[in-house]
Amino acid sequence: MTDKPATPRRRGAARTEELLQVTLDLAVEVGYAGLSIEAVARRAGVGKHTIYRRWSSMAELLLDALSRAWTSDLDYRDTGDVRADLREQFLRSAPALSSPPIGPVYRAVIAEAQSDAALRATLHERFLVTVEQRTLERITLAQSTGELVDGVDLEFAAEVLCGTLYYRALLTDRPIDEAAVDGLLEMFMAAYGAAG
Amino acid sequence: MTDKPATPRRRGAARTEELLQVTLDLAVEVGYAGLSIEAVARRAGVGKHTIYRRWSSMAELLLDALSRAWTSDLDYRDTGDVRADLREQFLRSAPALSSPPIGPVYRAVIAEAQSDAALRATLHERFLVTVEQRTLERITLAQSTGELVDGVDLEFAAEVLCGTLYYRALLTDRPIDEAAVDGLLEMFMAAYGAAG
């Protein structure tokens, strides 16, 4: 009994992982414009239905592949100093936006999303919400430990933190450097840091 | 002498205005991908050198055309209440990002800029800097009248205000509505509003 095949469920999870990796590899090779469900299926040696059972569109599949690749960059530390932890994560994760494999593919998705409202919604739901959510969790923790004041809308603050950095990365030629991150955090802490 | 032709300088300014209008009209008709210096020259009935004397690339010309069309939307009032004036301008100008003629053309430029670092720099220099600059002027005025605290980096605050709204417009399917603008301004005033 020890060498029985993996259960369908385990095979399913491994297959999902494999498809995400194939998608990212292919995206890096051929770019967003060259991607298709068919090309991913061919490369992975599966039928298209195997993919469509998991994702309803190429965009969803690619955004999940990007999320998976970027997951570790999005983790915040908890050292008890929210300003330092935000600073460390912003400076660590920002280069991914401009470096391979994620950077160029991600920019291509964002470009495509400008003329495709459905893709824009998917981009937000499958990827950016995760970015904002992890930030919100870290600052909510800081609120619970008294580093930030009570009774303020931290959900919007998380959007301001993420949104400002995205704006700089995508629409300007300014770097996300220490000065930028410190400027942003100075405003955030001035707004919501607990006095004293 | 009253019917002498306009001076070369006046003709130059009028010609510049005309070329900007032709560019915007053409962009709305054929989209960013269909634009070229040659097409603008043909439509305007001028030689290409007439355009190249003023702009070094199609991107510069289009961004100036967008700037000109959007100028009035970018004006801030000065009622003596900086929060109210920012709120009014944000809610008034935001729809331009999603409505013709500016919206679709502008989104196409942003899309193209994702794979073109030079265009991204031009986009920032010729357009977004103006947006940030006008915001900076309005909040600097508020600092001088005592509505905002002294000794803080308002240049970065202007980027946060503009950047958050751009992020929402370009990368999410959330609207720039009263709740969003109020959330942003609450954080801004909590950070830099003069107490009491």
Short mmCIF file of C-alpha atoms in Angstrom, two decimals:
data_model
loop_
_atom_site.label_atom_id
_atom_site.label_comp_id
_atom_site.label_asym_id
_atom_site.label_seq_id
_atom_site.Cartn_x
_atom_site.Cartn_y
_atom_site.Cartn_z
CA MET A 1 0.00 0.00 0.00
CA THR A 2 2.95 2.36 0.43
CA ASP A 3 3.48 2.85 -3.28
CA LYS A 4 -0.11 3.54 -4.24
CA PRO A 5 -0.49 6.52 -6.54
CA ALA A 6 -1.13 9.94 -5.12
CA THR A 7 -4.75 10.68 -4.43
CA PRO A 8 -6.58 12.65 -7.11
CA ARG A 9 -6.59 15.59 -4.76
CA ARG A 10 -2.83 15.57 -4.27
CA ARG A 11 -2.26 15.12 -7.95
CA GLY A 12 -4.58 18.04 -8.51
CA ALA A 13 -2.56 20.37 -6.31
CA ALA A 14 0.73 19.31 -7.86
CA ARG A 15 -0.75 19.76 -11.31
CA THR A 16 -1.91 23.24 -10.40
CA GLU A 17 1.60 24.15 -9.22
CA GLU A 18 3.08 22.75 -12.40
CA LEU A 19 0.69 24.69 -14.62
CA LEU A 20 1.51 27.93 -12.79
CA GLN A 21 5.22 27.37 -13.30
CA VAL A 22 4.80 26.49 -16.98
CA THR A 23 2.72 29.62 -17.47
CA LEU A 24 5.34 31.88 -15.90
CA ASP A 25 8.17 30.26 -17.88
CA LEU A 26 6.23 30.64 -21.10
CA ALA A 27 5.29 34.24 -20.32
CA VAL A 28 8.94 35.12 -19.81
CA GLU A 29 9.84 33.45 -23.12
CA VAL A 30 7.09 34.68 -25.40
CA GLY A 31 5.65 37.70 -23.58
CA TYR A 32 2.06 38.32 -22.63
CA ALA A 33 0.91 38.78 -26.21
CA GLY A 34 2.18 35.33 -27.18
CA LEU A 35 0.48 33.49 -24.34
CA SER A 36 -2.59 31.34 -24.79
CA ILE A 37 -4.34 28.57 -22.90
CA GLU A 38 -3.51 26.33 -25.84
CA ALA A 39 0.22 27.12 -25.66
CA VAL A 40 0.29 26.47 -21.91
CA ALA A 41 -1.58 23.19 -22.37
CA ARG A 42 0.80 22.07 -25.12
CA ARG A 43 3.89 22.91 -23.07
CA ALA A 44 2.49 21.14 -20.01
CA GLY A 45 1.31 18.14 -22.02
CA VAL A 46 -2.28 18.36 -20.83
CA GLY A 47 -5.62 18.98 -22.47
CA LYS A 48 -7.07 22.48 -22.47
CA HIS A 49 -9.94 21.28 -20.27
CA THR A 50 -7.38 20.57 -17.50
CA ILE A 51 -6.62 24.27 -17.48
CA TYR A 52 -10.17 25.50 -17.95
CA ARG A 53 -11.24 23.41 -14.97
CA ARG A 54 -9.01 25.64 -12.82
CA TRP A 55 -9.00 29.05 -14.53
CA SER A 56 -11.61 30.70 -16.68
CA SER A 57 -9.19 32.85 -18.68
CA MET A 58 -5.54 33.25 -19.63
CA ALA A 59 -5.43 36.43 -17.54
CA GLU A 60 -6.56 34.65 -14.39
CA LEU A 61 -4.01 31.90 -14.92
CA LEU A 62 -1.16 34.35 -15.49
CA LEU A 63 -2.07 36.53 -12.52
CA ASP A 64 -2.12 33.47 -10.28
CA ALA A 65 1.29 32.48 -11.68
CA LEU A 66 2.64 35.95 -10.90
CA SER A 67 1.13 35.86 -7.41
CA ARG A 68 2.75 32.53 -6.69
CA ALA A 69 6.16 33.72 -7.89
CA TRP A 70 5.96 36.90 -5.87
CA THR A 71 4.46 35.49 -2.68
CA SER A 72 7.61 35.47 -0.62
CA ASP A 73 8.42 39.07 -1.52
CA LEU A 74 5.10 40.18 -0.12
CA ASP A 75 5.64 38.86 3.38
CA TYR A 76 5.99 41.44 6.10
CA ARG A 77 8.16 40.87 9.13
CA ASP A 78 6.81 41.50 12.58
CA THR A 79 9.61 43.02 14.63
CA GLY A 80 7.22 45.16 16.66
CA ASP A 81 8.24 48.27 14.70
CA VAL A 82 5.66 48.80 11.98
CA ARG A 83 7.52 51.60 10.25
CA ALA A 84 10.70 49.53 9.97
CA ASP A 85 8.79 46.47 8.79
CA LEU A 86 6.92 48.36 6.08
CA ARG A 87 10.17 50.01 5.00
CA GLU A 88 11.99 46.69 4.74
CA GLN A 89 9.23 45.04 2.72
CA PHE A 90 8.73 47.98 0.32
CA LEU A 91 12.44 48.20 -0.46
CA ARG A 92 12.73 44.42 -0.87
CA SER A 93 9.65 43.87 -3.06
CA ALA A 94 9.86 46.95 -5.29
CA PRO A 95 12.68 45.69 -7.54
CA ALA A 96 10.48 42.76 -8.61
CA LEU A 97 8.29 45.23 -10.45
CA SER A 98 11.18 46.18 -12.70
CA SER A 99 13.19 42.94 -12.92
CA PRO A 100 12.69 39.63 -14.74
CA PRO A 101 10.91 37.31 -14.54
CA ILE A 102 8.02 39.18 -12.96
CA GLY A 103 8.65 42.77 -14.04
CA PRO A 104 8.23 42.66 -17.82
CA VAL A 105 5.37 40.17 -17.72
CA TYR A 106 3.58 42.14 -15.07
CA ARG A 107 3.99 45.40 -16.98
CA ALA A 108 2.55 43.70 -20.07
CA VAL A 109 -0.55 42.65 -18.13
CA ILE A 110 -0.97 46.19 -16.85
CA ALA A 111 -0.60 47.54 -20.38
CA GLU A 112 -3.22 45.14 -21.70
CA ALA A 113 -5.53 46.02 -18.81
CA GLN A 114 -5.70 49.63 -20.00
CA SER A 115 -7.86 48.62 -22.95
CA ASP A 116 -9.63 45.71 -21.24
CA ALA A 117 -11.83 46.52 -18.25
CA ALA A 118 -12.43 42.84 -17.45
CA LEU A 119 -8.69 42.19 -17.25
CA ARG A 120 -8.31 45.26 -15.05
CA ALA A 121 -10.87 43.83 -12.65
CA THR A 122 -9.11 40.44 -12.70
CA LEU A 123 -5.72 42.09 -12.14
CA HIS A 124 -7.10 43.78 -9.09
CA GLU A 125 -8.96 40.79 -7.69
CA ARG A 126 -6.30 38.14 -8.26
CA PHE A 127 -3.20 40.13 -7.47
CA LEU A 128 -3.39 43.66 -6.12
CA VAL A 129 -5.97 42.79 -3.50
CA THR A 130 -3.41 40.36 -2.07
CA VAL A 131 -0.79 43.09 -1.96
CA GLU A 132 -3.14 45.49 -0.21
CA GLN A 133 -4.46 42.77 2.11
CA ARG A 134 -1.05 41.82 3.47
CA THR A 135 -0.27 45.47 4.07
CA LEU A 136 -3.60 45.91 5.83
CA GLU A 137 -2.89 42.90 8.06
CA ARG A 138 0.47 44.30 9.11
CA ILE A 139 -0.87 47.76 9.95
CA THR A 140 -3.94 46.32 11.67
CA LEU A 141 -1.56 44.35 13.88
CA ALA A 142 0.25 47.60 14.66
CA GLN A 143 -3.06 49.18 15.60
CA SER A 144 -3.81 46.32 17.98
CA THR A 145 -0.45 46.72 19.71
CA GLY A 146 -0.88 50.48 20.08
CA GLU A 147 1.67 51.60 17.48
CA LEU A 148 -1.12 53.18 15.40
CA VAL A 149 -4.13 55.14 16.61
CA ASP A 150 -7.54 53.55 16.90
CA GLY A 151 -10.63 54.40 14.93
CA VAL A 152 -9.13 55.19 11.54
CA ASP A 153 -9.77 53.62 8.14
CA LEU A 154 -6.69 51.47 7.71
CA GLU A 155 -8.14 49.79 4.62
CA PHE A 156 -7.81 53.02 2.73
CA ALA A 157 -4.38 53.63 4.25
CA ALA A 158 -3.22 50.29 2.83
CA GLU A 159 -4.40 51.41 -0.60
CA VAL A 160 -2.54 54.71 -0.26
CA LEU A 161 0.69 52.92 0.70
CA CYS A 162 0.52 50.41 -2.15
CA GLY A 163 -0.95 52.83 -4.68
CA THR A 164 1.73 55.47 -4.26
CA LEU A 165 4.49 52.95 -4.90
CA TYR A 166 2.69 51.51 -7.93
CA TYR A 167 2.21 54.98 -9.34
CA ARG A 168 5.90 55.70 -9.01
CA ALA A 169 6.94 52.38 -10.55
CA LEU A 170 4.50 52.40 -13.44
CA LEU A 171 4.00 56.01 -14.42
CA THR A 172 7.19 57.84 -13.55
CA ASP A 173 10.89 57.31 -14.08
CA ARG A 174 11.58 57.93 -10.41
CA PRO A 175 13.04 55.03 -8.45
CA ILE A 176 11.42 53.39 -5.43
CA ASP A 177 14.39 54.18 -3.25
CA GLU A 178 14.94 54.92 0.42
CA ALA A 179 13.93 58.57 0.01
CA ALA A 180 10.63 57.61 -1.60
CA VAL A 181 9.79 54.96 0.94
CA ASP A 182 10.76 57.22 3.85
CA GLY A 183 8.66 60.06 2.41
CA LEU A 184 5.64 57.81 2.18
CA LEU A 185 6.11 56.36 5.65
CA GLU A 186 6.65 59.79 7.16
CA MET A 187 3.22 60.82 5.91
CA PHE A 188 1.63 57.55 7.02
CA MET A 189 3.09 57.73 10.53
CA ALA A 190 2.31 61.45 10.83
CA ALA A 191 -1.29 60.58 10.01
CA TYR A 192 -1.82 57.45 12.08
CA GLY A 193 1.14 56.83 14.36
CA ALA A 194 0.21 56.87 18.05
CA ALA A 195 1.71 59.98 19.62
CA GLY A 196 4.57 59.53 22.06
CA MET B 1 -0.93 98.22 -42.48
CA THR B 2 -3.96 96.90 -40.59
CA ASP B 3 -4.32 93.86 -42.82
CA LYS B 4 -0.71 92.81 -42.79
CA PRO B 5 -0.26 89.10 -42.09
CA ALA B 6 0.23 87.90 -38.54
CA THR B 7 3.82 88.03 -37.37
CA PRO B 8 5.75 84.79 -37.69
CA ARG B 9 5.65 84.49 -33.94
CA ARG B 10 1.89 84.78 -33.76
CA ARG B 11 1.47 82.41 -36.62
CA GLY B 12 3.76 80.04 -34.78
CA ALA B 13 1.63 80.03 -31.64
CA ALA B 14 -1.57 79.60 -33.62
CA ARG B 15 0.02 76.81 -35.59
CA THR B 16 1.10 75.08 -32.41
CA GLU B 17 -2.46 75.24 -31.06
CA GLU B 18 -3.81 73.89 -34.33
CA LEU B 19 -1.37 70.99 -34.37
CA LEU B 20 -2.29 70.06 -30.81
CA GLN B 21 -5.98 70.02 -31.70
CA VAL B 22 -5.40 67.99 -34.87
CA THR B 23 -3.36 65.50 -32.86
CA LEU B 24 -6.07 65.03 -30.26
CA ASP B 25 -8.79 64.68 -32.92
CA LEU B 26 -6.73 62.12 -34.79
CA ALA B 27 -5.89 60.21 -31.61
CA VAL B 28 -9.59 59.91 -30.78
CA GLU B 29 -10.32 58.68 -34.30
CA VAL B 30 -7.50 56.20 -34.88
CA GLY B 31 -6.17 55.46 -31.39
CA TYR B 32 -2.64 55.78 -30.14
CA ALA B 33 -1.35 52.89 -32.25
CA GLY B 34 -2.54 54.55 -35.44
CA LEU B 35 -0.93 57.92 -34.74
CA SER B 36 2.21 59.13 -36.48
CA ILE B 37 3.92 62.42 -37.10
CA GLU B 38 3.24 61.84 -40.78
CA ALA B 39 -0.49 61.35 -40.23
CA VAL B 40 -0.72 64.51 -38.11
CA ALA B 41 1.23 66.48 -40.74
CA ARG B 42 -1.02 65.24 -43.54
CA ARG B 43 -4.21 66.08 -41.64
CA ALA B 44 -2.89 69.53 -40.74
CA GLY B 45 -1.58 70.17 -44.25
CA VAL B 46 1.95 70.93 -43.12
CA GLY B 47 5.34 69.38 -43.68
CA LYS B 48 6.73 66.98 -41.09
CA HIS B 49 9.54 69.45 -40.32
CA THR B 50 6.89 71.90 -39.02
CA ILE B 51 6.06 69.33 -36.37
CA TYR B 52 9.61 68.20 -35.66
CA ARG B 53 10.58 71.83 -35.09
CA ARG B 54 8.25 71.79 -32.07
CA TRP B 55 8.24 68.21 -30.79
CA SER B 56 10.90 65.54 -31.00
CA SER B 57 8.53 62.57 -30.92
CA MET B 58 4.92 61.56 -31.42
CA ALA B 59 4.67 60.85 -27.69
CA GLU B 60 5.71 64.38 -26.74
CA LEU B 61 3.23 65.86 -29.19
CA LEU B 62 0.36 63.70 -27.93
CA LEU B 63 1.13 64.35 -24.27
CA ASP B 64 1.13 68.09 -24.92
CA ALA B 65 -2.18 67.70 -26.72
CA LEU B 66 -3.63 65.84 -23.74
CA SER B 67 -2.24 68.45 -21.35
CA ARG B 68 -3.84 71.25 -23.31
CA ALA B 69 -7.23 69.50 -23.40
CA TRP B 70 -7.15 68.77 -19.71
CA THR B 71 -5.77 72.07 -18.44
CA SER B 72 -9.02 73.49 -17.15
CA ASP B 73 -9.81 70.33 -15.19
CA LEU B 74 -6.56 70.63 -13.30
CA ASP B 75 -7.21 74.07 -11.82
CA TYR B 76 -7.69 74.21 -8.08
CA ARG B 77 -9.95 76.75 -6.46
CA ASP B 78 -8.74 78.82 -3.56
CA THR B 79 -11.62 79.20 -1.15
CA GLY B 80 -9.32 79.21 1.88
CA ASP B 81 -10.33 75.62 2.71
CA VAL B 82 -7.65 73.33 1.31
CA ARG B 83 -9.51 70.11 2.04
CA ALA B 84 -12.64 71.32 0.25
CA ASP B 85 -10.63 72.64 -2.71
CA LEU B 86 -8.70 69.38 -3.17
CA ARG B 87 -11.93 67.42 -2.86
CA GLU B 88 -13.69 69.52 -5.48
CA GLN B 89 -10.84 69.26 -7.97
CA PHE B 90 -10.31 65.50 -7.51
CA LEU B 91 -14.00 64.73 -8.03
CA ARG B 92 -14.20 67.07 -11.03
CA SER B 93 -11.06 65.91 -12.84
CA ALA B 94 -11.24 62.16 -12.19
CA PRO B 95 -13.96 61.38 -14.76
CA ALA B 96 -11.69 62.70 -17.54
CA LEU B 97 -9.46 59.66 -16.97
CA SER B 98 -12.28 57.34 -17.97
CA SER B 99 -14.22 59.41 -20.52
CA PRO B 100 -13.59 60.39 -24.14
CA PRO B 101 -11.77 62.16 -25.61
CA ILE B 102 -8.99 62.05 -23.06
CA GLY B 103 -9.63 58.79 -21.24
CA PRO B 104 -9.07 56.14 -23.93
CA VAL B 105 -6.16 57.98 -25.55
CA TYR B 106 -4.51 58.55 -22.23
CA ARG B 107 -4.89 54.91 -21.21
CA ALA B 108 -3.30 53.88 -24.52
CA VAL B 109 -0.27 56.05 -23.82
CA ILE B 110 0.04 54.53 -20.37
CA ALA B 111 -0.22 51.04 -21.85
CA GLU B 112 2.48 51.79 -24.41
CA ALA B 113 4.68 53.31 -21.69
CA GLN B 114 4.84 49.95 -19.91
CA SER B 115 7.13 48.56 -22.59
CA ASP B 116 8.85 51.86 -23.42
CA ALA B 117 10.93 53.48 -20.69
CA ALA B 118 11.55 56.62 -22.76
CA LEU B 119 7.82 57.15 -23.23
CA ARG B 120 7.31 56.59 -19.52
CA ALA B 121 9.79 59.36 -18.79
CA THR B 122 8.08 61.64 -21.32
CA LEU B 123 4.67 60.85 -19.87
CA HIS B 124 5.89 61.89 -16.49
CA GLU B 125 7.76 65.01 -17.59
CA ARG B 126 5.16 66.40 -20.01
CA PHE B 127 2.01 65.53 -18.15
CA LEU B 128 2.09 64.06 -14.66
CA VAL B 129 4.58 66.59 -13.36
CA THR B 130 2.01 69.26 -14.22
CA VAL B 131 -0.65 67.41 -12.28
CA GLU B 132 1.61 67.03 -9.25
CA GLN B 133 2.88 70.61 -9.53
CA ARG B 134 -0.56 72.19 -9.40
CA THR B 135 -1.42 70.07 -6.39
CA LEU B 136 1.84 71.08 -4.74
CA GLU B 137 1.09 74.76 -5.36
CA ARG B 138 -2.33 74.48 -3.75
CA ILE B 139 -1.06 72.71 -0.63
CA THR B 140 1.98 75.00 -0.36
CA LEU B 141 -0.46 77.91 -0.32
CA ALA B 142 -2.33 76.17 2.49
CA GLN B 143 0.91 75.80 4.39
CA SER B 144 1.63 79.51 4.03
CA THR B 145 -1.81 80.43 5.41
CA GLY B 146 -1.43 78.08 8.38
CA GLU B 147 -3.91 75.41 7.30
CA LEU B 148 -1.08 72.85 7.07
CA VAL B 149 1.86 72.39 9.43
CA ASP B 150 5.29 73.77 8.59
CA GLY B 151 8.43 71.79 7.93
CA VAL B 152 7.04 68.79 6.10
CA ASP B 153 7.81 67.43 2.63
CA LEU B 154 4.79 68.60 0.67
CA GLU B 155 6.37 67.58 -2.62
CA PHE B 156 6.06 63.97 -1.62
CA ALA B 157 2.56 64.58 -0.26
CA ALA B 158 1.51 65.87 -3.69
CA GLU B 159 2.79 62.65 -5.22
CA VAL B 160 0.86 60.57 -2.69
CA LEU B 161 -2.37 62.46 -3.42
CA CYS B 162 -2.06 62.15 -7.20
CA GLY B 163 -0.54 58.68 -7.16
CA THR B 164 -3.28 57.10 -5.07
CA LEU B 165 -5.96 58.36 -7.42
CA TYR B 166 -4.03 57.20 -10.50
CA TYR B 167 -3.55 53.78 -8.95
CA ARG B 168 -7.27 53.47 -8.34
CA ALA B 169 -8.19 54.65 -11.83
CA LEU B 170 -5.65 52.59 -13.75
CA LEU B 171 -5.17 49.39 -11.80
CA THR B 172 -8.41 48.68 -9.99
CA ASP B 173 -12.06 48.61 -10.88
CA ARG B 174 -12.92 50.81 -7.92
CA PRO B 175 -14.41 54.21 -8.68
CA ILE B 176 -12.86 57.55 -7.71
CA ASP B 177 -15.93 58.53 -5.75
CA GLU B 178 -16.62 60.64 -2.68
CA ALA B 179 -15.66 57.83 -0.31
CA ALA B 180 -12.28 57.38 -1.99
CA VAL B 181 -11.49 61.08 -2.09
CA ASP B 182 -12.61 61.56 1.50
CA GLY B 183 -10.50 58.59 2.64
CA LEU B 184 -7.43 60.03 0.96
CA LEU B 185 -8.00 63.53 2.30
CA GLU B 186 -8.65 62.22 5.81
CA MET B 187 -5.19 60.65 5.81
CA PHE B 188 -3.59 63.75 4.29
CA MET B 189 -5.16 66.13 6.81
CA ALA B 190 -4.45 63.76 9.72
CA ALA B 191 -0.80 63.84 8.65
CA TYR B 192 -0.31 67.50 7.86
CA GLY B 193 -3.35 69.53 8.90
CA ALA B 194 -2.54 72.16 11.51
CA ALA B 195 -4.14 71.06 14.78
CA GLY B 196 -7.06 73.04 16.12
#
